[in-house]
Short mmCIF file of C-alpha atoms in Angstrom, two decimals:
data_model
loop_
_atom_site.label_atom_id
_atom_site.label_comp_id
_atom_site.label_asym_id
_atom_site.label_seq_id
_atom_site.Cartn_x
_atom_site.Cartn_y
_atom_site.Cartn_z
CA UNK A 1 -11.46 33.02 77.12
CA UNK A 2 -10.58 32.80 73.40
CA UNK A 3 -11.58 32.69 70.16
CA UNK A 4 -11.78 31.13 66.51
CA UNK A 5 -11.35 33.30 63.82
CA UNK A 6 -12.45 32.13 60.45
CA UNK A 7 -11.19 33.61 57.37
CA UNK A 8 -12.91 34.62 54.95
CA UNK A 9 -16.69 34.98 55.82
CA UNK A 10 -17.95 34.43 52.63
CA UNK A 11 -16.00 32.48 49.83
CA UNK A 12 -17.36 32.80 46.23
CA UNK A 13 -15.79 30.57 43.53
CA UNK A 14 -15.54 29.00 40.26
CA UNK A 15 -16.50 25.24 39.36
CA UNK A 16 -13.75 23.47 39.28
CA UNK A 17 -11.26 25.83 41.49
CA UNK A 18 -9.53 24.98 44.12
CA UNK A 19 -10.21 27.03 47.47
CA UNK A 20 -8.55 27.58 50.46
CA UNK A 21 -10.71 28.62 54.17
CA UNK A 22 -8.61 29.35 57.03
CA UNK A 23 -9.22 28.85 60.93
CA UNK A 24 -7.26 30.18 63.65
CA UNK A 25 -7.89 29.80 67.31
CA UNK A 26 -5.97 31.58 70.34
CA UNK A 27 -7.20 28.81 72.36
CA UNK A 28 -4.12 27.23 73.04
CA UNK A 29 -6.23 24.36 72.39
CA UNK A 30 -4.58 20.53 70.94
CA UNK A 31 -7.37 19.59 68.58
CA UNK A 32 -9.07 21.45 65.57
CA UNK A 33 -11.83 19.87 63.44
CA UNK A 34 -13.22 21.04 60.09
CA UNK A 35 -17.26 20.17 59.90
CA UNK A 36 -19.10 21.17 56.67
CA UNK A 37 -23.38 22.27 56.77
CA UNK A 38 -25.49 21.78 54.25
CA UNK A 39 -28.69 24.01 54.31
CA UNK A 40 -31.28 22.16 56.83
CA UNK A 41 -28.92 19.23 57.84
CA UNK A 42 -26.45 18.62 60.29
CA UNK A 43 -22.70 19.48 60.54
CA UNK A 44 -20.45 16.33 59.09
CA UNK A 45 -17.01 15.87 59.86
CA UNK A 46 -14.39 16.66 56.94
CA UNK A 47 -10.78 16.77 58.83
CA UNK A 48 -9.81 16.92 61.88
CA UNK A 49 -6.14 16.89 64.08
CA UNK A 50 -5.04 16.12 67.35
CA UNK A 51 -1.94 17.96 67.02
CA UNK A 52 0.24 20.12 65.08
CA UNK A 53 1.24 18.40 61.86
CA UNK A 54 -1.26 15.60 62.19
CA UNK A 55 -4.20 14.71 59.88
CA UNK A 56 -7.43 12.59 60.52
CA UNK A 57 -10.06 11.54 57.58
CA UNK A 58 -13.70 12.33 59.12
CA UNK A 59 -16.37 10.85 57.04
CA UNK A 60 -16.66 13.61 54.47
CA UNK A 61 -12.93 13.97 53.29
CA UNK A 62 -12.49 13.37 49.89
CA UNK A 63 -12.82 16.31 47.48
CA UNK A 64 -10.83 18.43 50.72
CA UNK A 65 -7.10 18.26 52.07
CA UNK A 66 -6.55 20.07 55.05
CA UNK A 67 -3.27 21.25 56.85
CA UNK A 68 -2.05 21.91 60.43
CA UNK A 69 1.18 23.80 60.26
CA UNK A 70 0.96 25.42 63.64
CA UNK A 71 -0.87 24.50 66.69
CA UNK A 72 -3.17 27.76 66.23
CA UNK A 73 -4.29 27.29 62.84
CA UNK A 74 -5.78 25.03 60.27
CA UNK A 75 -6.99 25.44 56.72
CA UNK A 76 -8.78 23.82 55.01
CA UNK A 77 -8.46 23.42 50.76
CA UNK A 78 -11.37 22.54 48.29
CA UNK A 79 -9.38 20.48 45.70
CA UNK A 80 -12.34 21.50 42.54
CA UNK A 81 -15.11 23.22 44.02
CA UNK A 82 -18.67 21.71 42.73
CA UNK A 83 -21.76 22.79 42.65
CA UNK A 84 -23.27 20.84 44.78
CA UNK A 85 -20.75 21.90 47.73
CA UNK A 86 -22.49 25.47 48.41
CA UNK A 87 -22.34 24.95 52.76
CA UNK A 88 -21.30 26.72 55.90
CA UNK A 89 -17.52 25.03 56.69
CA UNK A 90 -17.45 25.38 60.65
CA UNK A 91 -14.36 25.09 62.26
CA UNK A 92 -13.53 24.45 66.06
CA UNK A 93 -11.16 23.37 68.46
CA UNK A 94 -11.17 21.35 71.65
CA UNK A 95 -8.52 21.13 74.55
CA UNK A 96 -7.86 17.18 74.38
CA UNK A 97 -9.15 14.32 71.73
CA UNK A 98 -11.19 12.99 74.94
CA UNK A 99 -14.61 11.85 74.55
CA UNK A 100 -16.02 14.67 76.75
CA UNK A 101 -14.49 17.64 75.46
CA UNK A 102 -16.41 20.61 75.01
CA UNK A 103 -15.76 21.97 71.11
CA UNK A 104 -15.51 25.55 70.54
CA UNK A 105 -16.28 27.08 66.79
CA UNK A 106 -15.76 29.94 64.51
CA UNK A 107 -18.74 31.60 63.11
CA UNK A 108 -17.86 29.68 59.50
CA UNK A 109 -17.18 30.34 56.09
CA UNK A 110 -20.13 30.31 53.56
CA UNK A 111 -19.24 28.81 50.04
CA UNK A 112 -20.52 30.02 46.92
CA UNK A 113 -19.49 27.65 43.81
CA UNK A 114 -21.10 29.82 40.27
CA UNK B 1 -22.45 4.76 61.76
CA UNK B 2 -23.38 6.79 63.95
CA UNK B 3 -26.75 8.80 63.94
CA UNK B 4 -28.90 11.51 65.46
CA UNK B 5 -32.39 12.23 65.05
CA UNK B 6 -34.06 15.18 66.67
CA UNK B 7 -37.08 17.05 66.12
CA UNK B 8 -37.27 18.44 62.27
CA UNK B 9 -37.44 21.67 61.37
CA UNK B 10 -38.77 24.81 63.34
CA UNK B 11 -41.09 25.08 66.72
CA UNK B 12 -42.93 28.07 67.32
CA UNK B 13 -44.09 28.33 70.95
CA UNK B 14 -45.38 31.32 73.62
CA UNK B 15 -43.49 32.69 76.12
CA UNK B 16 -43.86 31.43 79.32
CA UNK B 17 -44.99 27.84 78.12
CA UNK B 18 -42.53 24.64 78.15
CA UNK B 19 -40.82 23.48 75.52
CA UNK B 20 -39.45 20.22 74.52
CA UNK B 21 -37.29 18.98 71.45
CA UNK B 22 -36.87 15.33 71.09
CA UNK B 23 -33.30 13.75 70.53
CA UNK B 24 -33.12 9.86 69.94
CA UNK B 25 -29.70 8.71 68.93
CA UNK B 26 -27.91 4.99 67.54
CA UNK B 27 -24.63 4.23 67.41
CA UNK B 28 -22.80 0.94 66.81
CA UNK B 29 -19.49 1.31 68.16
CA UNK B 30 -19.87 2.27 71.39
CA UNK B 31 -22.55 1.09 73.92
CA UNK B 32 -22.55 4.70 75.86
CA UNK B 33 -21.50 7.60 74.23
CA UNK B 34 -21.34 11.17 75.23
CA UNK B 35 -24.65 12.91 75.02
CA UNK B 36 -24.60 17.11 74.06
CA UNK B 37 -26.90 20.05 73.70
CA UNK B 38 -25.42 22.80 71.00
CA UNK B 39 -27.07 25.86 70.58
CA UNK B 40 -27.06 28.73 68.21
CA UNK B 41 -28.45 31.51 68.89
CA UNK B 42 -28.94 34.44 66.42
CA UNK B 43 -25.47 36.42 64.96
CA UNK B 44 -23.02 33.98 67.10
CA UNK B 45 -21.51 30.94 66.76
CA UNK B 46 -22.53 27.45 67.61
CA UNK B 47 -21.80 27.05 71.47
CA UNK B 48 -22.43 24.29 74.20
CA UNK B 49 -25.54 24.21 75.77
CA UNK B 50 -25.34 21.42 77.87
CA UNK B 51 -23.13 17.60 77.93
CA UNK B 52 -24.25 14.15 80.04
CA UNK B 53 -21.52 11.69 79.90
CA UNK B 54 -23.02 9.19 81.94
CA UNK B 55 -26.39 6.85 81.10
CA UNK B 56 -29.27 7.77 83.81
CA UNK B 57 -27.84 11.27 84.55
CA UNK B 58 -29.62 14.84 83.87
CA UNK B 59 -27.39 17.92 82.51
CA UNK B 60 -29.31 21.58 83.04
CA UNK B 61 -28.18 25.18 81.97
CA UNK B 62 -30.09 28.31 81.60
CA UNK B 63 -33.21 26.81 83.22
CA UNK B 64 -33.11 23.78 80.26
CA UNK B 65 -32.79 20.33 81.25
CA UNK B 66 -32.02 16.87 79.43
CA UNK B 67 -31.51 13.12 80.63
CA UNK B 68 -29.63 10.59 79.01
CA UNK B 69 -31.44 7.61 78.67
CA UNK B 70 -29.81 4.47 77.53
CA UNK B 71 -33.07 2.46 77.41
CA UNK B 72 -34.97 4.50 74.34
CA UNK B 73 -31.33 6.04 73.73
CA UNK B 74 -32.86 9.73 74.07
CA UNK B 75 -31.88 12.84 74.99
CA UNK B 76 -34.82 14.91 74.99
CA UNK B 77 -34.01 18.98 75.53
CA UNK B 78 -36.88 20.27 77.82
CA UNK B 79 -37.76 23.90 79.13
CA UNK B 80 -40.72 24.35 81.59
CA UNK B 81 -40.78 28.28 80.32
CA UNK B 82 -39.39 29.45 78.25
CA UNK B 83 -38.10 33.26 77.01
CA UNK B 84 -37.88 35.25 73.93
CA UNK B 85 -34.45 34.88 74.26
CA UNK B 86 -34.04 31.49 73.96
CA UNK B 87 -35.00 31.99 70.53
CA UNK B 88 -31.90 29.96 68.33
CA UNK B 89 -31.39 26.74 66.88
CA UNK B 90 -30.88 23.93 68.95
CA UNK B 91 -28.42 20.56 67.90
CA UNK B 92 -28.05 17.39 69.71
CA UNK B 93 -24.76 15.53 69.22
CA UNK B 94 -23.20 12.26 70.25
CA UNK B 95 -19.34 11.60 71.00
CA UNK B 96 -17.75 8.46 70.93
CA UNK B 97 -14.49 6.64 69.58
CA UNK B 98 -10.86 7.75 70.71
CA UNK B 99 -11.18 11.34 69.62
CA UNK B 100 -13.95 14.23 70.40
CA UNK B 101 -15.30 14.51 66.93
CA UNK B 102 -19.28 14.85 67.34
CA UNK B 103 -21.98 13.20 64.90
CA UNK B 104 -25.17 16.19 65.26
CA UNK B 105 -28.20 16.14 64.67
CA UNK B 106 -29.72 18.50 61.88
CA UNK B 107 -30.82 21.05 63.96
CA UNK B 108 -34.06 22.29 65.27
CA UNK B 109 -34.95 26.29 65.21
CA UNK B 110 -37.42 27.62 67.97
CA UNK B 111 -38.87 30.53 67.89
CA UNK B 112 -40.21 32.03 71.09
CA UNK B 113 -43.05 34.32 70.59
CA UNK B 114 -43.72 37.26 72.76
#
């Protein structure tokens, strides 16, 4: 088994600031994705990569840049936090980019903008 | 795009008695896509329930049950009884495209009453 670790829990900034949340998985898996929840609505996709160093726009990616350094680990950076982007960032990995795969997720970082 | 719509909101039901939360999906890109049951279940992270990845087939785990069915395009999540412990919230999802990212539904929260 394995697991996602998502850093920090809970992520309280300013208007305007930019914000990093962090995901790390011990999967071994290929593909991480970055999904965002609003309160009562379904995840979205923000980011997601098929392999180290690579970068795919989901439908919710501007306002966010994300990065995939190492094969375990991708963060994800609010460029100016807003209001309007309190949410639950989930992150999660899969083996393959296949149609099938099964995703596995962290238990997500909830963002406070004041 | 891509859509999902599943039951709104929160079901209450009695132990013991079936349960059922409708999941009717569109998508324009792909003629069958991959069908899933998430679950959540309270203090851990989002997790598969159950995936069908072919039209006319049934996928079951811990005693619930759902059928893909290209003609009304639902995916209906039953339970003939179910247990205070399946008390969580429940998404349906849909796969399709080159890579694994998911479009989900926005949820639905049962609560099982003893």
């Amino acid at each position: 088994g394995g697991i996602i670790t998502q850093t920090p829990k809970f992520l309280i900034g300013q208007e305007g600031q930019k914000l990093t949340l962090k995901c790390q998985q011990n999967f071994n898996h290929d593909t991480m994705y970055w999904y965002r929840q609003d309160s009562g609505k379904g995840l979205r996709l923000i980011y997601y990569s098929i392999t180290e160093n690579d970068l795919q726009k989901g439908d919710l990616s501007e306002g966010y840049d994300a990065s995939r350094e190492k094969k375990s680990s991708f963060s994800l950076t609010v460029t100016s936090a807003q209001k309007n982007e309190m949410a639950v960032f989930l992150c999660a990995s899969s083996s393959d980019w296949g149609r099938a795969e099964t995703l596995y997720f962290g238990s997500g970082t909830r963002l406070t903008v004041l | 795009g891509d859509s999902v719509t599943q039951t709104e909101g929160q079901v209450t039901v009695s132990e013991s008695k079936s349960l059922i939360i409708n999941c009717t999906y569109s998508t324009t890109s792909i003629a069958y896509p991959n069908l899933f049951w998430y679950v959540r279940y309270p203090g851990e992270g989002l997790q598969l329930l159950l995936k069908v990845i072919t039209a006319g087939q049934k996928g079951s785990s811990r005693g619930f049950e759902a059928t893909y069915n290209k003609e009304t395009t639902s995916f209906h999540l039953q339970k003939a009884s179910v247990q205070e412990s399946d008390s969580a919230v429940y998404y349906c999802a849909l796969g399709e495209g080159f890579a694994s990212a998911l479009t989900f539904g926005s949820g639905t929260k049962v609560i099982v009453l003893p």
